[in-house]
């Protein structure tokens, strides 16, 4: 049951989307629908005041589960900052600010604080939340935190990192047939929204054929996809990732998200795509309901990310699962030092570590990817498992 306020909010977002559809002669791409539903100023899911993360929110990210996550990311960042002598961190899409706070607190204890911790955040509401959280938890470090309105322009040394941001970039939805490719868009239907196809553009058709080609070897002569195969593609990922890392002169880019290498992503059996929506801690597959009240995400094609980073002068330094990243970055040591010989605290942390690391929880579906530019440094989180060959 929606509250009155939620019903009113969803109605306003629905009105905005309906006006956009009407202005576009009755059809908009799903990419545009997702963009407005998530980011329309003052109305979209991330732009308005919904609780979103953690208890009482719609979903829980790794930093919201445990301080151990940020502590391990901090240990990884410390490797890079130490090698550089000094540097800044730019976090993209910082959510509630929890990860930023945990990273800064741990780096302070490790005596490896960055010169600045900059946050690039699209949502004005979340910026306020981040400012409040960091101000309360680390008032003595707030001077080091700066919010950016656009990707950094001045060249800098340091780190760019993002946790669960790429999965929130709007995606195109396509449907494949032997004789054509369709783009699935959104229309008004029975007072709500419905799906409707249009012939795909040449660019989308070519992208789709490239994705399908990655399955050809496994299909052994058969057509790799059945008629009507549906999936997603993120056309803005390459330009966006390049723009947010362009001014990193020497340092590392760390991407944490759920997703797969392309060969596993576009498997025949995943024929309905990878869209997942989160509403009140429930995951489901219908992005057209509850506009503005629910999160909409798609898995990340890590091969696409690799194709974007490599020509930008980065070297792929590691690709692994979240479980192996955390193990390599010393989660066991973090548990011990955090619990300080208090057995109850240790049991609580062990429980959180299980949620972060078990294969049926976040351990395998979430991945960590590291890129280096202008430095060579051993990265503790990527020493135990190397999945680079799967890309
Ligand atoms: C799923 S949340 C993850 C939040 C946080 N990183 C965490 O792990 O808890 C996605 C975050 O990315 C932000 N975001 C999405 N697109 C963005 C963009 N183009 N630039 C900056 N932030 C963006 C959202 O506002 C939100 O803060």
CSV table of C-alpha atoms and ligand atoms in Angstrom, one decimal:
chain,number,residue,atom,x,y,z
A,1,UNK,CA,0.0,0.0,0.0
A,2,UNK,CA,1.3,3.4,-0.9
A,3,UNK,CA,1.0,6.3,1.5
A,4,UNK,CA,-1.0,9.4,0.4
A,5,UNK,CA,2.3,11.3,-0.1
A,6,UNK,CA,3.7,8.5,-2.2
A,7,UNK,CA,0.6,8.3,-4.3
A,8,UNK,CA,0.7,12.0,-4.9
A,9,UNK,CA,4.4,11.9,-5.8
A,10,UNK,CA,4.0,8.9,-8.2
A,11,UNK,CA,1.1,10.8,-9.8
A,12,UNK,CA,3.4,13.9,-10.4
A,13,UNK,CA,6.1,11.7,-11.9
A,14,UNK,CA,3.6,9.9,-14.0
A,15,UNK,CA,2.3,13.3,-15.3
A,16,UNK,CA,5.8,14.4,-16.3
A,17,UNK,CA,6.5,11.1,-18.1
A,18,UNK,CA,3.1,11.2,-19.8
A,19,UNK,CA,3.7,14.8,-21.0
A,20,UNK,CA,7.1,13.7,-22.4
A,21,UNK,CA,5.5,10.7,-24.2
A,22,UNK,CA,2.8,12.9,-25.6
A,23,UNK,CA,5.3,15.5,-26.8
A,24,UNK,CA,7.3,12.7,-28.6
A,25,UNK,CA,4.2,11.6,-30.6
A,26,UNK,CA,3.3,8.8,-28.2
A,27,UNK,CA,6.6,6.9,-27.7
A,28,UNK,CA,9.8,7.4,-25.8
A,29,UNK,CA,12.9,5.2,-25.5
A,30,UNK,CA,13.2,3.2,-22.3
A,31,UNK,CA,16.5,5.0,-21.8
A,32,UNK,CA,14.7,8.3,-21.6
A,33,UNK,CA,12.0,6.8,-19.3
A,34,UNK,CA,14.6,5.5,-16.9
A,35,UNK,CA,16.5,8.8,-16.9
A,36,UNK,CA,13.4,10.8,-16.0
A,37,UNK,CA,12.0,8.2,-13.5
A,38,UNK,CA,15.4,8.3,-11.7
A,39,UNK,CA,16.8,11.7,-12.2
A,40,UNK,CA,14.1,14.3,-13.2
A,41,UNK,CA,14.9,17.3,-11.0
A,42,UNK,CA,12.9,17.3,-7.8
A,43,UNK,CA,10.8,14.3,-9.0
A,44,UNK,CA,13.0,11.4,-10.0
A,45,UNK,CA,13.7,8.6,-7.6
A,46,UNK,CA,17.3,9.8,-6.8
A,47,UNK,CA,16.4,13.5,-7.0
A,48,UNK,CA,13.5,13.6,-4.6
A,49,UNK,CA,13.5,12.8,-0.9
A,50,UNK,CA,12.8,9.1,-0.8
A,51,UNK,CA,14.7,7.2,2.0
A,52,UNK,CA,16.3,4.8,-0.6
A,53,UNK,CA,19.1,3.1,1.2
A,54,UNK,CA,19.3,0.7,4.2
A,55,UNK,CA,16.7,0.0,6.9
A,56,UNK,CA,13.3,1.6,5.9
A,57,UNK,CA,14.6,2.2,2.4
A,58,UNK,CA,14.3,0.2,-0.8
A,59,UNK,CA,17.6,-1.5,-1.1
A,60,UNK,CA,20.9,-2.1,0.8
A,61,UNK,CA,24.3,-1.5,-0.8
A,62,UNK,CA,27.5,-3.0,0.5
A,63,UNK,CA,28.6,0.1,2.5
A,64,UNK,CA,25.1,0.2,4.1
A,65,UNK,CA,25.6,-3.4,5.2
A,66,UNK,CA,28.9,-3.0,7.0
A,67,UNK,CA,31.7,-0.6,7.9
A,68,UNK,CA,34.0,-3.4,6.8
A,69,UNK,CA,33.3,-2.7,3.2
A,70,UNK,CA,34.5,0.9,3.3
A,71,UNK,CA,37.4,-0.1,5.5
A,72,UNK,CA,38.6,-2.6,2.8
A,73,UNK,CA,38.1,-0.1,0.0
A,74,UNK,CA,40.2,2.3,2.1
A,75,UNK,CA,43.0,-0.2,2.5
A,76,UNK,CA,43.0,-0.5,-1.3
A,77,UNK,CA,43.0,3.3,-1.7
A,78,UNK,CA,45.9,3.5,0.8
A,79,UNK,CA,48.1,1.3,-1.5
A,80,UNK,CA,47.6,3.9,-4.3
A,81,UNK,CA,47.9,7.1,-2.1
A,82,UNK,CA,51.1,5.7,-0.6
A,83,UNK,CA,52.6,5.0,-4.0
A,84,UNK,CA,51.7,8.5,-5.2
A,85,UNK,CA,53.0,10.2,-2.1
A,86,UNK,CA,49.7,12.1,-1.9
A,87,UNK,CA,46.6,12.5,-4.0
A,88,UNK,CA,42.8,13.1,-4.0
A,89,UNK,CA,39.9,10.8,-4.1
A,90,UNK,CA,36.9,11.5,-6.3
A,91,UNK,CA,33.8,9.4,-5.4
A,92,UNK,CA,31.0,9.2,-8.0
A,93,UNK,CA,27.4,8.8,-6.8
A,94,UNK,CA,28.0,8.7,-3.1
A,95,UNK,CA,24.5,7.7,-2.0
A,96,UNK,CA,23.9,8.4,1.7
A,97,UNK,CA,27.6,9.3,2.2
A,98,UNK,CA,28.3,6.1,4.2
A,99,UNK,CA,31.1,4.8,2.0
A,100,UNK,CA,32.8,8.2,2.0
A,101,UNK,CA,32.6,8.4,5.8
A,102,UNK,CA,34.0,4.9,6.2
A,103,UNK,CA,36.8,5.4,3.7
A,104,UNK,CA,37.9,8.7,5.3
A,105,UNK,CA,37.7,7.3,8.8
A,106,UNK,CA,39.9,4.3,7.9
A,107,UNK,CA,42.4,6.3,5.9
A,108,UNK,CA,42.8,8.7,8.8
A,109,UNK,CA,43.6,5.7,11.1
A,110,UNK,CA,46.0,4.4,8.4
A,111,UNK,CA,47.6,7.9,8.3
A,112,UNK,CA,47.0,8.1,4.6
A,113,UNK,CA,44.3,10.7,4.2
A,114,UNK,CA,43.8,12.1,0.7
A,115,UNK,CA,44.5,15.8,0.1
A,116,UNK,CA,40.8,16.2,-0.8
A,117,UNK,CA,37.8,13.9,-1.0
A,118,UNK,CA,35.5,15.1,-3.8
A,119,UNK,CA,32.1,13.8,-4.5
A,120,UNK,CA,30.3,14.0,-7.8
A,121,UNK,CA,26.6,13.5,-7.1
A,122,UNK,CA,23.7,14.2,-9.4
A,123,UNK,CA,21.1,14.3,-6.7
A,124,UNK,CA,20.7,17.5,-4.7
A,125,UNK,CA,18.8,15.6,-2.0
A,126,UNK,CA,21.6,13.0,-1.6
A,127,UNK,CA,24.2,15.8,-1.5
A,128,UNK,CA,22.4,17.2,1.5
A,129,UNK,CA,22.3,13.8,3.1
A,130,UNK,CA,26.0,13.2,2.4
A,131,UNK,CA,26.9,16.6,3.9
A,132,UNK,CA,24.9,15.9,7.0
A,133,UNK,CA,26.3,12.5,7.6
A,134,UNK,CA,29.9,13.5,7.0
A,135,UNK,CA,29.4,16.6,9.2
A,136,UNK,CA,28.1,14.5,12.0
A,137,UNK,CA,30.6,11.6,11.8
A,138,UNK,CA,33.8,13.4,10.8
A,139,UNK,CA,33.4,17.1,11.6
A,140,UNK,CA,37.2,17.5,11.8
A,141,UNK,CA,37.6,16.2,8.2
A,142,UNK,CA,34.7,18.0,6.5
A,143,UNK,CA,37.0,20.7,5.2
A,144,UNK,CA,38.6,18.1,3.0
A,145,UNK,CA,35.3,17.1,1.4
A,146,UNK,CA,34.2,19.0,-1.7
A,147,UNK,CA,31.2,18.5,-3.9
A,148,UNK,CA,31.6,18.8,-7.6
A,149,UNK,CA,29.0,20.0,-10.1
A,150,UNK,CA,30.7,18.4,-13.0
A,151,UNK,CA,33.6,15.9,-13.6
A,152,UNK,CA,36.9,17.4,-12.4
A,153,UNK,CA,38.6,19.5,-15.1
A,154,UNK,CA,42.0,20.2,-13.5
A,155,UNK,CA,44.5,17.3,-13.9
A,156,UNK,CA,44.9,15.6,-10.6
A,157,UNK,CA,46.7,12.5,-9.1
A,158,UNK,CA,44.7,10.1,-7.0
A,159,UNK,CA,41.7,7.8,-7.3
A,160,UNK,CA,38.3,7.8,-8.9
A,161,UNK,CA,35.9,5.3,-7.4
A,162,UNK,CA,32.3,4.3,-7.8
A,163,UNK,CA,30.1,1.8,-5.9
A,164,UNK,CA,26.9,0.8,-7.6
A,165,UNK,CA,26.7,3.8,-9.9
A,166,UNK,CA,27.2,2.2,-13.3
A,167,UNK,CA,24.1,0.0,-12.8
A,168,UNK,CA,22.1,3.2,-12.3
A,169,UNK,CA,23.0,4.7,-15.7
A,170,UNK,CA,20.0,4.6,-18.1
A,171,UNK,CA,20.0,1.7,-20.6
A,172,UNK,CA,18.5,1.0,-24.0
A,173,UNK,CA,16.2,-2.0,-24.2
A,174,UNK,CA,16.3,-4.1,-27.4
A,175,UNK,CA,14.5,-7.2,-28.8
A,176,UNK,CA,16.3,-9.3,-31.4
A,177,UNK,CA,14.7,-11.3,-34.3
A,178,UNK,CA,16.5,-13.0,-37.2
A,179,UNK,CA,15.3,-10.4,-39.6
A,180,UNK,CA,15.3,-7.3,-37.5
A,181,UNK,CA,16.2,-5.6,-34.2
A,182,UNK,CA,13.6,-3.5,-32.3
A,183,UNK,CA,14.1,-0.9,-29.6
A,184,UNK,CA,11.6,-1.3,-26.8
A,185,UNK,CA,10.2,2.0,-25.7
A,186,UNK,CA,7.4,3.2,-23.4
A,187,UNK,CA,3.8,4.3,-24.3
A,188,UNK,CA,0.7,5.3,-22.4
A,189,UNK,CA,-1.5,2.3,-21.9
A,190,UNK,CA,-4.7,1.9,-19.8
A,191,UNK,CA,-3.9,4.9,-17.7
A,192,UNK,CA,-0.4,3.6,-16.9
A,193,UNK,CA,2.7,2.7,-19.0
A,194,UNK,CA,3.3,-0.1,-21.5
A,195,UNK,CA,6.1,-1.4,-23.7
A,196,UNK,CA,6.0,-0.8,-27.5
A,197,UNK,CA,8.7,-1.6,-30.1
A,198,UNK,CA,10.2,0.6,-32.8
A,199,UNK,CA,12.7,-0.4,-35.5
A,200,UNK,CA,16.2,0.0,-33.9
A,201,UNK,CA,18.5,2.6,-35.2
A,202,UNK,CA,21.5,1.6,-37.2
A,203,UNK,CA,23.8,2.2,-34.2
A,204,UNK,CA,21.7,0.1,-31.9
A,205,UNK,CA,21.4,-2.7,-34.5
A,206,UNK,CA,25.1,-2.8,-34.9
A,207,UNK,CA,25.7,-2.8,-31.2
A,208,UNK,CA,23.2,-5.6,-30.8
A,209,UNK,CA,25.0,-7.7,-33.5
A,210,UNK,CA,28.3,-7.2,-31.7
A,211,UNK,CA,26.8,-8.4,-28.4
A,212,UNK,CA,25.3,-11.4,-30.1
A,213,UNK,CA,28.6,-12.3,-31.8
A,214,UNK,CA,30.1,-12.9,-28.3
A,215,UNK,CA,27.8,-15.9,-28.0
A,216,UNK,CA,28.4,-17.4,-31.4
A,217,UNK,CA,31.3,-19.6,-30.3
A,218,UNK,CA,29.3,-21.1,-27.4
A,219,UNK,CA,26.3,-21.7,-29.8
A,220,UNK,CA,28.4,-24.1,-32.0
A,221,UNK,CA,26.7,-23.1,-35.3
A,222,UNK,CA,23.2,-22.6,-33.9
A,223,UNK,CA,21.7,-19.2,-33.6
A,224,UNK,CA,22.9,-18.0,-30.2
A,225,UNK,CA,19.7,-16.2,-29.3
A,226,UNK,CA,16.1,-17.3,-29.7
A,227,UNK,CA,13.6,-15.2,-31.6
A,228,UNK,CA,12.4,-12.3,-29.4
A,229,UNK,CA,15.5,-12.3,-27.2
A,230,UNK,CA,15.4,-9.2,-25.0
A,231,UNK,CA,18.2,-7.5,-23.2
A,232,UNK,CA,19.8,-4.1,-22.4
A,233,UNK,CA,22.7,-2.1,-23.5
A,234,UNK,CA,24.2,1.1,-21.9
A,235,UNK,CA,25.2,3.5,-24.7
A,236,UNK,CA,26.2,6.3,-22.4
A,237,UNK,CA,28.6,4.2,-20.2
A,238,UNK,CA,31.7,4.7,-22.4
A,239,UNK,CA,31.5,8.5,-22.7
A,240,UNK,CA,30.5,8.9,-19.1
A,241,UNK,CA,33.3,6.8,-17.6
A,242,UNK,CA,35.8,8.5,-19.9
A,243,UNK,CA,34.6,12.0,-18.9
A,244,UNK,CA,34.8,11.3,-15.1
A,245,UNK,CA,38.3,9.8,-15.4
A,246,UNK,CA,39.7,12.2,-18.1
A,247,UNK,CA,41.6,14.5,-15.7
A,248,UNK,CA,43.1,11.7,-13.6
A,249,UNK,CA,46.8,12.1,-14.4
A,250,UNK,CA,48.3,9.4,-12.3
A,251,UNK,CA,46.4,6.9,-10.1
A,252,UNK,CA,43.7,4.4,-10.1
A,253,UNK,CA,40.0,4.0,-11.0
A,254,UNK,CA,38.0,1.5,-9.0
A,255,UNK,CA,34.6,0.3,-10.2
A,256,UNK,CA,32.4,-1.8,-7.9
A,257,UNK,CA,29.1,-3.1,-9.2
A,258,UNK,CA,27.1,-6.1,-10.0
A,259,UNK,CA,27.5,-7.4,-13.5
A,260,UNK,CA,29.3,-9.8,-15.7
A,261,UNK,CA,31.8,-10.1,-18.6
A,262,UNK,CA,29.9,-9.8,-21.9
A,263,UNK,CA,30.2,-13.5,-22.8
A,264,UNK,CA,28.2,-14.4,-19.6
A,265,UNK,CA,25.9,-11.4,-19.7
A,266,UNK,CA,24.3,-12.0,-23.0
A,267,UNK,CA,23.8,-15.8,-22.6
A,268,UNK,CA,20.8,-17.3,-24.4
A,269,UNK,CA,19.1,-18.2,-21.2
A,270,UNK,CA,19.1,-14.6,-20.0
A,271,UNK,CA,16.4,-13.8,-22.6
A,272,UNK,CA,14.5,-11.3,-20.6
A,273,UNK,CA,17.4,-9.0,-19.8
A,274,UNK,CA,18.7,-7.9,-16.5
A,275,UNK,CA,16.6,-5.0,-15.3
A,276,UNK,CA,15.9,-5.1,-11.6
A,277,UNK,CA,13.8,-2.7,-9.6
A,278,UNK,CA,13.9,-2.2,-5.9
A,279,UNK,CA,10.9,-1.1,-3.9
A,280,UNK,CA,10.8,-1.5,-0.1
A,281,UNK,CA,13.5,-4.1,0.0
A,282,UNK,CA,11.7,-6.2,-2.7
A,283,UNK,CA,13.4,-6.8,-6.0
A,284,UNK,CA,11.2,-7.2,-9.1
A,285,UNK,CA,11.4,-6.9,-12.8
A,286,UNK,CA,8.8,-4.2,-13.8
A,287,UNK,CA,10.3,-0.7,-14.2
A,288,UNK,CA,7.0,0.8,-15.4
A,289,UNK,CA,5.2,0.7,-12.1
A,290,UNK,CA,5.7,3.1,-9.1
A,291,UNK,CA,7.4,5.8,-11.3
A,292,UNK,CA,9.7,7.9,-9.1
A,293,UNK,CA,9.2,5.6,-6.1
A,294,UNK,CA,11.4,2.7,-7.0
A,295,UNK,CA,15.0,2.2,-8.1
A,296,UNK,CA,15.6,0.9,-11.6
A,297,UNK,CA,18.9,-0.8,-12.4
A,298,UNK,CA,20.6,-3.0,-15.0
A,299,UNK,CA,23.6,-5.3,-14.7
A,300,UNK,CA,26.9,-3.9,-15.8
A,301,UNK,CA,28.6,-5.3,-18.9
A,302,UNK,CA,32.2,-5.2,-17.6
A,303,UNK,CA,33.6,-5.9,-21.1
A,304,UNK,CA,31.9,-2.6,-22.2
A,305,UNK,CA,33.6,-0.9,-19.3
A,306,UNK,CA,37.0,-2.4,-20.3
A,307,UNK,CA,36.5,-1.2,-23.9
A,308,UNK,CA,35.9,2.3,-22.6
A,309,UNK,CA,38.9,2.5,-20.2
A,310,UNK,CA,41.6,0.9,-22.3
A,311,UNK,CA,41.7,3.5,-25.1
A,312,UNK,CA,41.7,6.2,-22.4
A,313,UNK,CA,45.2,5.1,-21.5
A,314,UNK,CA,44.4,3.0,-18.5
A,315,UNK,CA,45.9,-0.4,-17.8
A,316,UNK,CA,43.6,-3.1,-16.5
A,317,UNK,CA,45.1,-4.0,-13.1
A,318,UNK,CA,42.5,-6.3,-11.7
A,319,UNK,CA,39.0,-7.8,-12.1
A,320,UNK,CA,37.6,-10.1,-9.4
A,321,UNK,CA,34.5,-10.9,-7.4
A,322,UNK,CA,33.6,-8.8,-4.3
A,323,UNK,CA,34.3,-11.8,-2.1
A,324,UNK,CA,37.9,-12.1,-3.3
A,325,UNK,CA,38.4,-8.4,-3.3
A,326,UNK,CA,37.4,-8.2,0.3
A,327,UNK,CA,39.5,-11.2,1.3
A,328,UNK,CA,42.5,-9.7,-0.5
A,329,UNK,CA,42.0,-6.3,1.0
A,330,UNK,CA,42.1,-7.8,4.5
A,331,UNK,CA,38.5,-8.1,5.7
A,332,UNK,CA,39.6,-10.6,8.4
A,333,UNK,CA,42.1,-8.1,9.9
A,334,UNK,CA,39.4,-5.4,9.7
A,335,UNK,CA,37.0,-7.7,11.6
A,336,UNK,CA,39.5,-8.3,14.4
A,337,UNK,CA,40.6,-4.7,14.8
A,338,UNK,CA,37.0,-3.4,14.7
A,339,UNK,CA,35.7,-6.0,17.2
A,340,UNK,CA,38.5,-5.2,19.7
A,341,UNK,CA,38.2,-8.6,21.4
A,342,UNK,CA,34.5,-8.1,22.0
A,343,UNK,CA,32.9,-11.4,21.0
A,344,UNK,CA,29.4,-10.0,20.4
A,345,UNK,CA,30.8,-7.3,18.1
A,346,UNK,CA,32.9,-9.9,16.3
A,347,UNK,CA,29.8,-12.1,15.7
A,348,UNK,CA,27.9,-9.1,14.4
A,349,UNK,CA,30.8,-8.3,12.0
A,350,UNK,CA,31.1,-11.9,10.9
A,351,UNK,CA,27.5,-11.9,10.0
A,352,UNK,CA,27.9,-8.8,7.9
A,353,UNK,CA,31.0,-10.3,6.3
A,354,UNK,CA,28.9,-13.3,5.3
A,355,UNK,CA,26.3,-11.1,3.6
A,356,UNK,CA,29.1,-9.3,1.7
A,357,UNK,CA,31.0,-12.4,0.7
A,358,UNK,CA,28.8,-15.5,0.3
A,359,UNK,CA,28.1,-16.5,-3.3
A,360,UNK,CA,24.4,-16.6,-2.7
A,361,UNK,CA,24.5,-13.1,-1.3
A,362,UNK,CA,26.8,-10.4,-2.8
A,363,UNK,CA,30.0,-12.3,-3.0
A,364,UNK,CA,29.9,-13.5,-6.6
A,365,UNK,CA,27.4,-11.3,-8.5
A,366,UNK,CA,29.2,-8.1,-7.4
A,367,UNK,CA,32.6,-7.5,-9.0
A,368,UNK,CA,35.5,-5.1,-8.5
A,369,UNK,CA,37.6,-3.8,-11.3
A,370,UNK,CA,40.8,-1.7,-11.1
A,371,UNK,CA,42.5,0.4,-13.7
A,372,UNK,CA,45.9,2.2,-13.3
A,373,UNK,CA,47.2,5.2,-15.2
A,374,UNK,CA,50.7,6.7,-14.8
A,375,UNK,CA,51.7,4.5,-11.9
A,376,UNK,CA,52.5,0.9,-11.2
A,377,UNK,CA,51.5,-0.4,-7.8
A,378,UNK,CA,50.5,-3.8,-6.4
A,379,UNK,CA,46.8,-3.8,-5.4
A,380,UNK,CA,46.0,-5.9,-2.4
A,381,UNK,CA,42.3,-6.5,-3.3
A,382,UNK,CA,43.2,-8.1,-6.6
A,383,UNK,CA,45.9,-10.6,-5.6
A,384,UNK,CA,43.7,-13.6,-4.7
A,385,UNK,CA,41.7,-14.1,-7.9
A,386,UNK,CA,42.3,-12.8,-11.4
A,387,UNK,CA,39.3,-12.8,-13.8
A,388,UNK,CA,40.7,-10.5,-16.4
A,389,UNK,CA,40.8,-13.3,-19.0
A,390,UNK,CA,37.0,-13.6,-18.8
A,391,UNK,CA,36.5,-10.1,-20.3
B,1,LIG,C1,22.6,2.9,-6.2
B,1,LIG,S1,23.1,4.4,-5.6
B,1,LIG,C2,24.7,3.9,-4.9
B,1,LIG,C3,25.1,4.8,-3.8
B,1,LIG,C4,26.4,4.5,-3.0
B,1,LIG,N1,27.5,4.6,-3.9
B,1,LIG,C5,26.3,3.2,-2.3
B,1,LIG,O1,27.0,2.3,-2.7
B,1,LIG,O2,25.6,3.1,-1.3
B,1,LIG,C6,23.6,5.3,-7.1
B,1,LIG,C7,24.2,6.7,-6.8
B,1,LIG,O3,24.7,7.2,-8.0
B,1,LIG,C8,24.2,8.5,-8.2
B,1,LIG,N2,24.3,8.8,-9.6
B,1,LIG,C9,23.6,8.2,-10.6
B,1,LIG,N3,24.0,8.7,-11.8
B,1,LIG,C10,25.0,9.6,-11.5
B,1,LIG,C11,25.8,10.5,-12.4
B,1,LIG,N4,25.6,10.5,-13.7
B,1,LIG,N5,26.7,11.3,-11.8
B,1,LIG,C12,26.8,11.2,-10.4
B,1,LIG,N6,26.1,10.5,-9.6
B,1,LIG,C13,25.2,9.7,-10.1
B,1,LIG,C14,22.9,8.5,-7.5
B,1,LIG,O4,22.3,9.7,-7.2
B,1,LIG,C15,23.2,7.7,-6.2
B,1,LIG,O5,23.9,8.5,-5.3
